[in-house]
Amino acid sequence: MKHLSEKIIARIKTDFTFLAPITSRSQFGGYGLLSNNVMFALVSEGELYLRANDNVEHLFIERKMPNLVYAKRGIPVLLRYYWVDPALWMEDNDTLINFVQLAYQGAVTEALNKKHKAIRLKDLPNLSIGIERLLWRVGIRNVSELRLKGAKSSYLQLRALKSSLGVNMLLALAGAINGYHHAVLPKILRHELLEWFEGIKEPISGTH
C-alpha cells in the first residue's frame, strides 16, 4: 500500500504543476501534500483526498465525495478531507484541477487567517483601500462579512452605490473571497460569474 501511495504522490506532482513544488509528510497515517508549506490534500492507502474549506466543501458534498475516516484511539473520526474517485481522476480533469485549486487557496486563506487574525479587506487579493472604503459604506466591514455575503450580493450592493461598476469588480470580489488574483480565477468559477453578470446586465445600463 505504501508503494501505491508513493505512485499517487508522483502522479500528483506531475499533474498539478500549476502549484509550487509539492512536498509530502506523514499525516493521519498517510501522507499530507503541501505546496508552499500549506497542506491541501492527503494520500491515504493509495487514495487521494482533498482538503475542504468553507468555499469548496459544498461542491465536494454535492458530488457525493466521501470523507476520509481516521481512527483516533480506536474511535472513527470524519476528517474534512474528501475522496477523489477514479471517474474524477480519469474523466473530468478540468473539475479536478478546479477542486485542487480551490482546496489549496482555501488552505492558504485559513493559514493566513490564523497568522493574521485581524486581516483587513484591503489585504485580500484585488482589493485596494478604495474598494475597502466602498465596502464599508454598504455595511461590509471585515473579511468574515464579505465571505458571508458572497461576491454576487456584495457586488449588487456596491453597484447600487456606484452604478458604473462593471464585471471586473464582480471578478475582483470573487477572487478576494477565494484567494485568487482576478486574472487567474478558476475557469468554472469565472464562467459561472460571467453568466450571472450577463443575466443581470440588462437592468444595469452603462455597466462595462
mmCIF file of the C-alpha atoms, coordinates in Angstrom:
data_MODEL
# 
_entry.id   MODEL 
# 
loop_
_atom_site.group_PDB 
_atom_site.id 
_atom_site.type_symbol 
_atom_site.label_atom_id 
_atom_site.label_alt_id 
_atom_site.label_comp_id 
_atom_site.label_asym_id 
_atom_site.label_entity_id 
_atom_site.label_seq_id 
_atom_site.pdbx_PDB_ins_code 
_atom_site.Cartn_x 
_atom_site.Cartn_y 
_atom_site.Cartn_z 
_atom_site.occupancy 
_atom_site.B_iso_or_equiv 
_atom_site.pdbx_formal_charge 
_atom_site.auth_seq_id 
_atom_site.auth_comp_id 
_atom_site.auth_asym_id 
_atom_site.auth_atom_id 
_atom_site.pdbx_PDB_model_num 
ATOM 1   C CA . MET A 1 1   ? 0.000   0.000  0.000   1.00 0.00 ? 1   MET A CA 1 
ATOM 2   C CA . LYS A 1 2   ? 2.934   2.330  0.706   1.00 0.00 ? 2   LYS A CA 1 
ATOM 3   C CA . HIS A 1 3   ? 4.183   1.727  -2.853  1.00 0.00 ? 3   HIS A CA 1 
ATOM 4   C CA . LEU A 1 4   ? 0.741   2.604  -4.267  1.00 0.00 ? 4   LEU A CA 1 
ATOM 5   C CA . SER A 1 5   ? 0.604   5.814  -2.219  1.00 0.00 ? 5   SER A CA 1 
ATOM 6   C CA . GLU A 1 6   ? 4.058   6.785  -3.484  1.00 0.00 ? 6   GLU A CA 1 
ATOM 7   C CA . LYS A 1 7   ? 2.880   6.254  -7.081  1.00 0.00 ? 7   LYS A CA 1 
ATOM 8   C CA . ILE A 1 8   ? -0.151  8.515  -6.428  1.00 0.00 ? 8   ILE A CA 1 
ATOM 9   C CA . ILE A 1 9   ? 2.104   11.217 -4.961  1.00 0.00 ? 9   ILE A CA 1 
ATOM 10  C CA . ALA A 1 10  ? 4.417   11.026 -8.000  1.00 0.00 ? 10  ALA A CA 1 
ATOM 11  C CA . ARG A 1 11  ? 1.413   11.394 -10.319 1.00 0.00 ? 11  ARG A CA 1 
ATOM 12  C CA . ILE A 1 12  ? 0.114   14.395 -8.369  1.00 0.00 ? 12  ILE A CA 1 
ATOM 13  C CA . LYS A 1 13  ? 3.480   16.121 -8.632  1.00 0.00 ? 13  LYS A CA 1 
ATOM 14  C CA . THR A 1 14  ? 3.347   15.580 -12.403 1.00 0.00 ? 14  THR A CA 1 
ATOM 15  C CA . ASP A 1 15  ? -0.312  16.540 -12.948 1.00 0.00 ? 15  ASP A CA 1 
ATOM 16  C CA . PHE A 1 16  ? -0.577  19.542 -10.609 1.00 0.00 ? 16  PHE A CA 1 
ATOM 17  C CA . THR A 1 17  ? 2.361   21.581 -11.852 1.00 0.00 ? 17  THR A CA 1 
ATOM 18  C CA . PHE A 1 18  ? 0.276   24.783 -11.546 1.00 0.00 ? 18  PHE A CA 1 
ATOM 19  C CA . LEU A 1 19  ? 1.130   24.632 -7.835  1.00 0.00 ? 19  LEU A CA 1 
ATOM 20  C CA . ALA A 1 20  ? 4.558   25.325 -6.404  1.00 0.00 ? 20  ALA A CA 1 
ATOM 21  C CA . PRO A 1 21  ? 6.718   22.202 -5.960  1.00 0.00 ? 21  PRO A CA 1 
ATOM 22  C CA . ILE A 1 22  ? 4.642   19.744 -3.936  1.00 0.00 ? 22  ILE A CA 1 
ATOM 23  C CA . THR A 1 23  ? 6.144   18.077 -0.880  1.00 0.00 ? 23  THR A CA 1 
ATOM 24  C CA . SER A 1 24  ? 4.790   15.346 1.393   1.00 0.00 ? 24  SER A CA 1 
ATOM 25  C CA . ARG A 1 25  ? 4.958   14.455 5.060   1.00 0.00 ? 25  ARG A CA 1 
ATOM 26  C CA . SER A 1 26  ? 3.478   11.795 7.340   1.00 0.00 ? 26  SER A CA 1 
ATOM 27  C CA . GLN A 1 27  ? -0.045  12.765 8.414   1.00 0.00 ? 27  GLN A CA 1 
ATOM 28  C CA . PHE A 1 28  ? -3.070  10.849 9.790   1.00 0.00 ? 28  PHE A CA 1 
ATOM 29  C CA . GLY A 1 29  ? -1.475  7.517  8.952   1.00 0.00 ? 29  GLY A CA 1 
ATOM 30  C CA . GLY A 1 30  ? -0.877  8.610  5.347   1.00 0.00 ? 30  GLY A CA 1 
ATOM 31  C CA . TYR A 1 31  ? 0.866   11.458 3.579   1.00 0.00 ? 31  TYR A CA 1 
ATOM 32  C CA . GLY A 1 32  ? -0.043  15.118 3.687   1.00 0.00 ? 32  GLY A CA 1 
ATOM 33  C CA . LEU A 1 33  ? 0.566   17.015 0.445   1.00 0.00 ? 33  LEU A CA 1 
ATOM 34  C CA . LEU A 1 34  ? 1.858   20.562 0.734   1.00 0.00 ? 34  LEU A CA 1 
ATOM 35  C CA . SER A 1 35  ? 2.597   23.490 -1.553  1.00 0.00 ? 35  SER A CA 1 
ATOM 36  C CA . ASN A 1 36  ? 4.401   26.499 -0.078  1.00 0.00 ? 36  ASN A CA 1 
ATOM 37  C CA . ASN A 1 37  ? 4.229   24.641 3.261   1.00 0.00 ? 37  ASN A CA 1 
ATOM 38  C CA . VAL A 1 38  ? 0.403   24.647 3.138   1.00 0.00 ? 38  VAL A CA 1 
ATOM 39  C CA . MET A 1 39  ? -1.320  21.255 3.272   1.00 0.00 ? 39  MET A CA 1 
ATOM 40  C CA . PHE A 1 40  ? -4.124  20.961 0.704   1.00 0.00 ? 40  PHE A CA 1 
ATOM 41  C CA . ALA A 1 41  ? -4.585  17.200 0.325   1.00 0.00 ? 41  ALA A CA 1 
ATOM 42  C CA . LEU A 1 42  ? -3.886  13.767 1.790   1.00 0.00 ? 42  LEU A CA 1 
ATOM 43  C CA . VAL A 1 43  ? -2.923  10.429 0.310   1.00 0.00 ? 43  VAL A CA 1 
ATOM 44  C CA . SER A 1 44  ? -4.135  7.504  2.411   1.00 0.00 ? 44  SER A CA 1 
ATOM 45  C CA . GLU A 1 45  ? -3.893  3.834  1.422   1.00 0.00 ? 45  GLU A CA 1 
ATOM 46  C CA . GLY A 1 46  ? -3.278  4.777  -2.189  1.00 0.00 ? 46  GLY A CA 1 
ATOM 47  C CA . GLU A 1 47  ? -6.229  7.199  -2.432  1.00 0.00 ? 47  GLU A CA 1 
ATOM 48  C CA . LEU A 1 48  ? -6.257  10.999 -2.814  1.00 0.00 ? 48  LEU A CA 1 
ATOM 49  C CA . TYR A 1 49  ? -8.362  13.190 -0.520  1.00 0.00 ? 49  TYR A CA 1 
ATOM 50  C CA . LEU A 1 50  ? -8.735  16.962 -0.960  1.00 0.00 ? 50  LEU A CA 1 
ATOM 51  C CA . ARG A 1 51  ? -8.901  19.315 1.991   1.00 0.00 ? 51  ARG A CA 1 
ATOM 52  C CA . ALA A 1 52  ? -12.241 21.095 2.312   1.00 0.00 ? 52  ALA A CA 1 
ATOM 53  C CA . ASN A 1 53  ? -12.898 24.679 3.318   1.00 0.00 ? 53  ASN A CA 1 
ATOM 54  C CA . ASP A 1 54  ? -15.989 26.873 3.578   1.00 0.00 ? 54  ASP A CA 1 
ATOM 55  C CA . ASN A 1 55  ? -15.827 27.857 -0.101  1.00 0.00 ? 55  ASN A CA 1 
ATOM 56  C CA . VAL A 1 56  ? -15.479 24.387 -1.627  1.00 0.00 ? 56  VAL A CA 1 
ATOM 57  C CA . GLU A 1 57  ? -16.936 21.851 0.812   1.00 0.00 ? 57  GLU A CA 1 
ATOM 58  C CA . HIS A 1 58  ? -20.461 22.156 -0.622  1.00 0.00 ? 58  HIS A CA 1 
ATOM 59  C CA . LEU A 1 59  ? -19.077 21.210 -4.065  1.00 0.00 ? 59  LEU A CA 1 
ATOM 60  C CA . PHE A 1 60  ? -17.498 18.065 -2.634  1.00 0.00 ? 60  PHE A CA 1 
ATOM 61  C CA . ILE A 1 61  ? -20.743 17.179 -0.867  1.00 0.00 ? 61  ILE A CA 1 
ATOM 62  C CA . GLU A 1 62  ? -22.855 17.815 -3.990  1.00 0.00 ? 62  GLU A CA 1 
ATOM 63  C CA . ARG A 1 63  ? -20.591 15.448 -5.904  1.00 0.00 ? 63  ARG A CA 1 
ATOM 64  C CA . LYS A 1 64  ? -21.085 12.832 -3.138  1.00 0.00 ? 64  LYS A CA 1 
ATOM 65  C CA . MET A 1 65  ? -17.367 12.601 -2.356  1.00 0.00 ? 65  MET A CA 1 
ATOM 66  C CA . PRO A 1 66  ? -16.968 10.612 0.912   1.00 0.00 ? 66  PRO A CA 1 
ATOM 67  C CA . ASN A 1 67  ? -14.989 11.945 3.864   1.00 0.00 ? 67  ASN A CA 1 
ATOM 68  C CA . LEU A 1 68  ? -11.761 10.339 4.975   1.00 0.00 ? 68  LEU A CA 1 
ATOM 69  C CA . VAL A 1 69  ? -12.340 8.360  8.180   1.00 0.00 ? 69  VAL A CA 1 
ATOM 70  C CA . TYR A 1 70  ? -9.429  8.329  10.635  1.00 0.00 ? 70  TYR A CA 1 
ATOM 71  C CA . ALA A 1 71  ? -9.316  6.012  13.628  1.00 0.00 ? 71  ALA A CA 1 
ATOM 72  C CA . LYS A 1 72  ? -8.239  8.062  16.648  1.00 0.00 ? 72  LYS A CA 1 
ATOM 73  C CA . ARG A 1 73  ? -7.598  5.797  19.635  1.00 0.00 ? 73  ARG A CA 1 
ATOM 74  C CA . GLY A 1 74  ? -9.896  3.271  18.027  1.00 0.00 ? 74  GLY A CA 1 
ATOM 75  C CA . ILE A 1 75  ? -12.712 5.794  17.510  1.00 0.00 ? 75  ILE A CA 1 
ATOM 76  C CA . PRO A 1 76  ? -13.601 6.649  13.875  1.00 0.00 ? 76  PRO A CA 1 
ATOM 77  C CA . VAL A 1 77  ? -13.364 10.385 13.170  1.00 0.00 ? 77  VAL A CA 1 
ATOM 78  C CA . LEU A 1 78  ? -14.606 12.055 9.959   1.00 0.00 ? 78  LEU A CA 1 
ATOM 79  C CA . LEU A 1 79  ? -11.904 14.373 8.659   1.00 0.00 ? 79  LEU A CA 1 
ATOM 80  C CA . ARG A 1 80  ? -12.538 17.385 6.441   1.00 0.00 ? 80  ARG A CA 1 
ATOM 81  C CA . TYR A 1 81  ? -10.866 15.641 3.510   1.00 0.00 ? 81  TYR A CA 1 
ATOM 82  C CA . TYR A 1 82  ? -12.880 14.256 0.573   1.00 0.00 ? 82  TYR A CA 1 
ATOM 83  C CA . TRP A 1 83  ? -12.102 11.292 -1.677  1.00 0.00 ? 83  TRP A CA 1 
ATOM 84  C CA . VAL A 1 84  ? -11.161 11.806 -5.331  1.00 0.00 ? 84  VAL A CA 1 
ATOM 85  C CA . ASP A 1 85  ? -12.850 8.895  -7.100  1.00 0.00 ? 85  ASP A CA 1 
ATOM 86  C CA . PRO A 1 86  ? -11.481 7.258  -10.290 1.00 0.00 ? 86  PRO A CA 1 
ATOM 87  C CA . ALA A 1 87  ? -14.082 8.972  -12.511 1.00 0.00 ? 87  ALA A CA 1 
ATOM 88  C CA . LEU A 1 88  ? -12.859 12.385 -11.373 1.00 0.00 ? 88  LEU A CA 1 
ATOM 89  C CA . TRP A 1 89  ? -9.254  11.321 -11.990 1.00 0.00 ? 89  TRP A CA 1 
ATOM 90  C CA . MET A 1 90  ? -9.866  9.856  -15.439 1.00 0.00 ? 90  MET A CA 1 
ATOM 91  C CA . GLU A 1 91  ? -12.849 11.637 -16.982 1.00 0.00 ? 91  GLU A CA 1 
ATOM 92  C CA . ASP A 1 92  ? -13.182 15.143 -15.585 1.00 0.00 ? 92  ASP A CA 1 
ATOM 93  C CA . ASN A 1 93  ? -9.732  16.675 -15.389 1.00 0.00 ? 93  ASN A CA 1 
ATOM 94  C CA . ASP A 1 94  ? -10.967 20.293 -15.549 1.00 0.00 ? 94  ASP A CA 1 
ATOM 95  C CA . THR A 1 95  ? -13.174 19.762 -12.489 1.00 0.00 ? 95  THR A CA 1 
ATOM 96  C CA . LEU A 1 96  ? -10.364 18.018 -10.632 1.00 0.00 ? 96  LEU A CA 1 
ATOM 97  C CA . ILE A 1 97  ? -7.951  20.873 -11.339 1.00 0.00 ? 97  ILE A CA 1 
ATOM 98  C CA . ASN A 1 98  ? -10.580 23.376 -10.193 1.00 0.00 ? 98  ASN A CA 1 
ATOM 99  C CA . PHE A 1 99  ? -11.148 21.381 -6.974  1.00 0.00 ? 99  PHE A CA 1 
ATOM 100 C CA . VAL A 1 100 ? -7.397  21.212 -6.303  1.00 0.00 ? 100 VAL A CA 1 
ATOM 101 C CA . GLN A 1 101 ? -7.037  24.977 -6.841  1.00 0.00 ? 101 GLN A CA 1 
ATOM 102 C CA . LEU A 1 102 ? -9.951  25.711 -4.508  1.00 0.00 ? 102 LEU A CA 1 
ATOM 103 C CA . ALA A 1 103 ? -8.634  23.285 -1.872  1.00 0.00 ? 103 ALA A CA 1 
ATOM 104 C CA . TYR A 1 104 ? -5.209  24.916 -1.993  1.00 0.00 ? 104 TYR A CA 1 
ATOM 105 C CA . GLN A 1 105 ? -6.444  28.508 -1.984  1.00 0.00 ? 105 GLN A CA 1 
ATOM 106 C CA . GLY A 1 106 ? -8.812  27.749 0.879   1.00 0.00 ? 106 GLY A CA 1 
ATOM 107 C CA . ALA A 1 107 ? -5.979  26.220 2.870   1.00 0.00 ? 107 ALA A CA 1 
ATOM 108 C CA . VAL A 1 108 ? -3.837  29.298 2.194   1.00 0.00 ? 108 VAL A CA 1 
ATOM 109 C CA . THR A 1 109 ? -6.647  31.599 3.342   1.00 0.00 ? 109 THR A CA 1 
ATOM 110 C CA . GLU A 1 110 ? -7.156  29.588 6.536   1.00 0.00 ? 110 GLU A CA 1 
ATOM 111 C CA . ALA A 1 111 ? -3.422  29.711 7.258   1.00 0.00 ? 111 ALA A CA 1 
ATOM 112 C CA . LEU A 1 112 ? -3.346  33.491 6.730   1.00 0.00 ? 112 LEU A CA 1 
ATOM 113 C CA . ASN A 1 113 ? -6.374  33.982 8.949   1.00 0.00 ? 113 ASN A CA 1 
ATOM 114 C CA . LYS A 1 114 ? -4.683  32.057 11.753  1.00 0.00 ? 114 LYS A CA 1 
ATOM 115 C CA . LYS A 1 115 ? -1.488  34.033 11.311  1.00 0.00 ? 115 LYS A CA 1 
ATOM 116 C CA . HIS A 1 116 ? -3.169  37.411 10.889  1.00 0.00 ? 116 HIS A CA 1 
ATOM 117 C CA . LYS A 1 117 ? -6.409  37.248 12.815  1.00 0.00 ? 117 LYS A CA 1 
ATOM 118 C CA . ALA A 1 118 ? -7.226  40.890 12.122  1.00 0.00 ? 118 ALA A CA 1 
ATOM 119 C CA . ILE A 1 119 ? -6.617  40.809 8.347   1.00 0.00 ? 119 ILE A CA 1 
ATOM 120 C CA . ARG A 1 120 ? -8.325  43.763 6.650   1.00 0.00 ? 120 ARG A CA 1 
ATOM 121 C CA . LEU A 1 121 ? -10.369 43.788 3.465   1.00 0.00 ? 121 LEU A CA 1 
ATOM 122 C CA . LYS A 1 122 ? -7.671  45.779 1.639   1.00 0.00 ? 122 LYS A CA 1 
ATOM 123 C CA . ASP A 1 123 ? -5.185  42.963 2.360   1.00 0.00 ? 123 ASP A CA 1 
ATOM 124 C CA . LEU A 1 124 ? -7.175  40.458 0.280   1.00 0.00 ? 124 LEU A CA 1 
ATOM 125 C CA . PRO A 1 125 ? -6.220  39.872 -3.377  1.00 0.00 ? 125 PRO A CA 1 
ATOM 126 C CA . ASN A 1 126 ? -7.647  42.502 -5.771  1.00 0.00 ? 126 ASN A CA 1 
ATOM 127 C CA . LEU A 1 127 ? -8.942  44.832 -3.039  1.00 0.00 ? 127 LEU A CA 1 
ATOM 128 C CA . SER A 1 128 ? -7.498  48.318 -2.627  1.00 0.00 ? 128 SER A CA 1 
ATOM 129 C CA . ILE A 1 129 ? -8.141  50.700 0.223   1.00 0.00 ? 129 ILE A CA 1 
ATOM 130 C CA . GLY A 1 130 ? -10.618 52.474 -2.074  1.00 0.00 ? 130 GLY A CA 1 
ATOM 131 C CA . ILE A 1 131 ? -12.651 49.286 -2.538  1.00 0.00 ? 131 ILE A CA 1 
ATOM 132 C CA . GLU A 1 132 ? -12.407 48.617 1.190   1.00 0.00 ? 132 GLU A CA 1 
ATOM 133 C CA . ARG A 1 133 ? -13.991 52.024 1.854   1.00 0.00 ? 133 ARG A CA 1 
ATOM 134 C CA . LEU A 1 134 ? -16.785 51.312 -0.650  1.00 0.00 ? 134 LEU A CA 1 
ATOM 135 C CA . LEU A 1 135 ? -17.468 48.027 1.115   1.00 0.00 ? 135 LEU A CA 1 
ATOM 136 C CA . TRP A 1 136 ? -17.578 49.816 4.460   1.00 0.00 ? 136 TRP A CA 1 
ATOM 137 C CA . ARG A 1 137 ? -20.179 52.199 3.042   1.00 0.00 ? 137 ARG A CA 1 
ATOM 138 C CA . VAL A 1 138 ? -22.519 49.295 2.224   1.00 0.00 ? 138 VAL A CA 1 
ATOM 139 C CA . GLY A 1 139 ? -22.043 47.746 5.647   1.00 0.00 ? 139 GLY A CA 1 
ATOM 140 C CA . ILE A 1 140 ? -19.375 45.130 4.806   1.00 0.00 ? 140 ILE A CA 1 
ATOM 141 C CA . ARG A 1 141 ? -16.648 45.965 7.292   1.00 0.00 ? 141 ARG A CA 1 
ATOM 142 C CA . ASN A 1 142 ? -14.475 42.858 7.536   1.00 0.00 ? 142 ASN A CA 1 
ATOM 143 C CA . VAL A 1 143 ? -13.378 39.684 5.740   1.00 0.00 ? 143 VAL A CA 1 
ATOM 144 C CA . SER A 1 144 ? -15.924 37.474 7.511   1.00 0.00 ? 144 SER A CA 1 
ATOM 145 C CA . GLU A 1 145 ? -18.826 39.697 6.429   1.00 0.00 ? 145 GLU A CA 1 
ATOM 146 C CA . LEU A 1 146 ? -17.568 39.718 2.825   1.00 0.00 ? 146 LEU A CA 1 
ATOM 147 C CA . ARG A 1 147 ? -17.370 35.921 2.741   1.00 0.00 ? 147 ARG A CA 1 
ATOM 148 C CA . LEU A 1 148 ? -20.784 35.609 4.342   1.00 0.00 ? 148 LEU A CA 1 
ATOM 149 C CA . LYS A 1 149 ? -22.342 37.952 1.763   1.00 0.00 ? 149 LYS A CA 1 
ATOM 150 C CA . GLY A 1 150 ? -20.552 36.351 -1.177  1.00 0.00 ? 150 GLY A CA 1 
ATOM 151 C CA . ALA A 1 151 ? -19.313 38.006 -4.356  1.00 0.00 ? 151 ALA A CA 1 
ATOM 152 C CA . LYS A 1 152 ? -22.699 38.429 -6.059  1.00 0.00 ? 152 LYS A CA 1 
ATOM 153 C CA . SER A 1 153 ? -24.571 40.019 -3.155  1.00 0.00 ? 153 SER A CA 1 
ATOM 154 C CA . SER A 1 154 ? -21.606 42.237 -2.323  1.00 0.00 ? 154 SER A CA 1 
ATOM 155 C CA . TYR A 1 155 ? -21.350 43.337 -5.947  1.00 0.00 ? 155 TYR A CA 1 
ATOM 156 C CA . LEU A 1 156 ? -25.047 44.218 -6.132  1.00 0.00 ? 156 LEU A CA 1 
ATOM 157 C CA . GLN A 1 157 ? -24.738 46.349 -3.002  1.00 0.00 ? 157 GLN A CA 1 
ATOM 158 C CA . LEU A 1 158 ? -21.694 48.155 -4.400  1.00 0.00 ? 158 LEU A CA 1 
ATOM 159 C CA . ARG A 1 159 ? -23.392 48.646 -7.779  1.00 0.00 ? 159 ARG A CA 1 
ATOM 160 C CA . ALA A 1 160 ? -26.366 50.243 -6.055  1.00 0.00 ? 160 ALA A CA 1 
ATOM 161 C CA . LEU A 1 161 ? -23.911 52.698 -4.512  1.00 0.00 ? 161 LEU A CA 1 
ATOM 162 C CA . LYS A 1 162 ? -21.854 53.234 -7.680  1.00 0.00 ? 162 LYS A CA 1 
ATOM 163 C CA . SER A 1 163 ? -23.660 52.292 -10.898 1.00 0.00 ? 163 SER A CA 1 
ATOM 164 C CA . SER A 1 164 ? -20.549 52.460 -13.090 1.00 0.00 ? 164 SER A CA 1 
ATOM 165 C CA . LEU A 1 165 ? -19.027 49.330 -11.531 1.00 0.00 ? 165 LEU A CA 1 
ATOM 166 C CA . GLY A 1 166 ? -18.755 46.539 -14.100 1.00 0.00 ? 166 GLY A CA 1 
ATOM 167 C CA . VAL A 1 167 ? -17.875 42.877 -14.296 1.00 0.00 ? 167 VAL A CA 1 
ATOM 168 C CA . ASN A 1 168 ? -14.264 43.418 -13.210 1.00 0.00 ? 168 ASN A CA 1 
ATOM 169 C CA . MET A 1 169 ? -15.482 44.386 -9.747  1.00 0.00 ? 169 MET A CA 1 
ATOM 170 C CA . LEU A 1 170 ? -17.507 41.168 -9.535  1.00 0.00 ? 170 LEU A CA 1 
ATOM 171 C CA . LEU A 1 171 ? -14.465 39.102 -10.521 1.00 0.00 ? 171 LEU A CA 1 
ATOM 172 C CA . ALA A 1 172 ? -12.274 41.042 -8.104  1.00 0.00 ? 172 ALA A CA 1 
ATOM 173 C CA . LEU A 1 173 ? -14.642 40.294 -5.205  1.00 0.00 ? 173 LEU A CA 1 
ATOM 174 C CA . ALA A 1 174 ? -14.826 36.596 -6.107  1.00 0.00 ? 174 ALA A CA 1 
ATOM 175 C CA . GLY A 1 175 ? -11.051 36.436 -6.301  1.00 0.00 ? 175 GLY A CA 1 
ATOM 176 C CA . ALA A 1 176 ? -10.684 38.189 -2.954  1.00 0.00 ? 176 ALA A CA 1 
ATOM 177 C CA . ILE A 1 177 ? -13.053 35.723 -1.289  1.00 0.00 ? 177 ILE A CA 1 
ATOM 178 C CA . ASN A 1 178 ? -11.332 32.681 -2.802  1.00 0.00 ? 178 ASN A CA 1 
ATOM 179 C CA . GLY A 1 179 ? -7.740  33.906 -2.545  1.00 0.00 ? 179 GLY A CA 1 
ATOM 180 C CA . TYR A 1 180 ? -7.078  34.488 -6.270  1.00 0.00 ? 180 TYR A CA 1 
ATOM 181 C CA . HIS A 1 181 ? -5.948  37.378 -8.398  1.00 0.00 ? 181 HIS A CA 1 
ATOM 182 C CA . HIS A 1 182 ? -8.965  38.066 -10.624 1.00 0.00 ? 182 HIS A CA 1 
ATOM 183 C CA . ALA A 1 183 ? -6.972  37.207 -13.765 1.00 0.00 ? 183 ALA A CA 1 
ATOM 184 C CA . VAL A 1 184 ? -6.419  33.603 -12.650 1.00 0.00 ? 184 VAL A CA 1 
ATOM 185 C CA . LEU A 1 185 ? -9.844  32.703 -11.290 1.00 0.00 ? 185 LEU A CA 1 
ATOM 186 C CA . PRO A 1 186 ? -10.640 29.021 -11.949 1.00 0.00 ? 186 PRO A CA 1 
ATOM 187 C CA . LYS A 1 187 ? -12.390 28.640 -15.314 1.00 0.00 ? 187 LYS A CA 1 
ATOM 188 C CA . ILE A 1 188 ? -15.534 27.103 -13.827 1.00 0.00 ? 188 ILE A CA 1 
ATOM 189 C CA . LEU A 1 189 ? -15.961 29.914 -11.302 1.00 0.00 ? 189 LEU A CA 1 
ATOM 190 C CA . ARG A 1 190 ? -15.208 32.643 -13.873 1.00 0.00 ? 190 ARG A CA 1 
ATOM 191 C CA . HIS A 1 191 ? -17.702 31.177 -16.366 1.00 0.00 ? 191 HIS A CA 1 
ATOM 192 C CA . GLU A 1 192 ? -20.440 30.948 -13.729 1.00 0.00 ? 192 GLU A CA 1 
ATOM 193 C CA . LEU A 1 193 ? -19.879 34.569 -12.662 1.00 0.00 ? 193 LEU A CA 1 
ATOM 194 C CA . LEU A 1 194 ? -19.848 35.869 -16.232 1.00 0.00 ? 194 LEU A CA 1 
ATOM 195 C CA . GLU A 1 195 ? -23.097 34.046 -16.997 1.00 0.00 ? 195 GLU A CA 1 
ATOM 196 C CA . TRP A 1 196 ? -24.688 35.532 -13.876 1.00 0.00 ? 196 TRP A CA 1 
ATOM 197 C CA . PHE A 1 197 ? -23.454 39.011 -14.803 1.00 0.00 ? 197 PHE A CA 1 
ATOM 198 C CA . GLU A 1 198 ? -24.895 38.709 -18.309 1.00 0.00 ? 198 GLU A CA 1 
ATOM 199 C CA . GLY A 1 199 ? -28.229 37.806 -16.722 1.00 0.00 ? 199 GLY A CA 1 
ATOM 200 C CA . ILE A 1 200 ? -28.343 40.972 -14.610 1.00 0.00 ? 200 ILE A CA 1 
ATOM 201 C CA . LYS A 1 201 ? -26.692 43.316 -17.124 1.00 0.00 ? 201 LYS A CA 1 
ATOM 202 C CA . GLU A 1 202 ? -29.857 44.449 -18.894 1.00 0.00 ? 202 GLU A CA 1 
ATOM 203 C CA . PRO A 1 203 ? -31.197 46.485 -15.976 1.00 0.00 ? 203 PRO A CA 1 
ATOM 204 C CA . ILE A 1 204 ? -27.700 47.845 -15.323 1.00 0.00 ? 204 ILE A CA 1 
ATOM 205 C CA . SER A 1 205 ? -27.335 50.410 -18.084 1.00 0.00 ? 205 SER A CA 1 
ATOM 206 C CA . GLY A 1 206 ? -23.898 51.889 -18.550 1.00 0.00 ? 206 GLY A CA 1 
ATOM 207 C CA . THR A 1 207 ? -22.098 48.980 -16.847 1.00 0.00 ? 207 THR A CA 1 
ATOM 208 C CA . HIS A 1 208 ? -18.872 47.928 -18.538 1.00 0.00 ? 208 HIS A CA 1 
# 
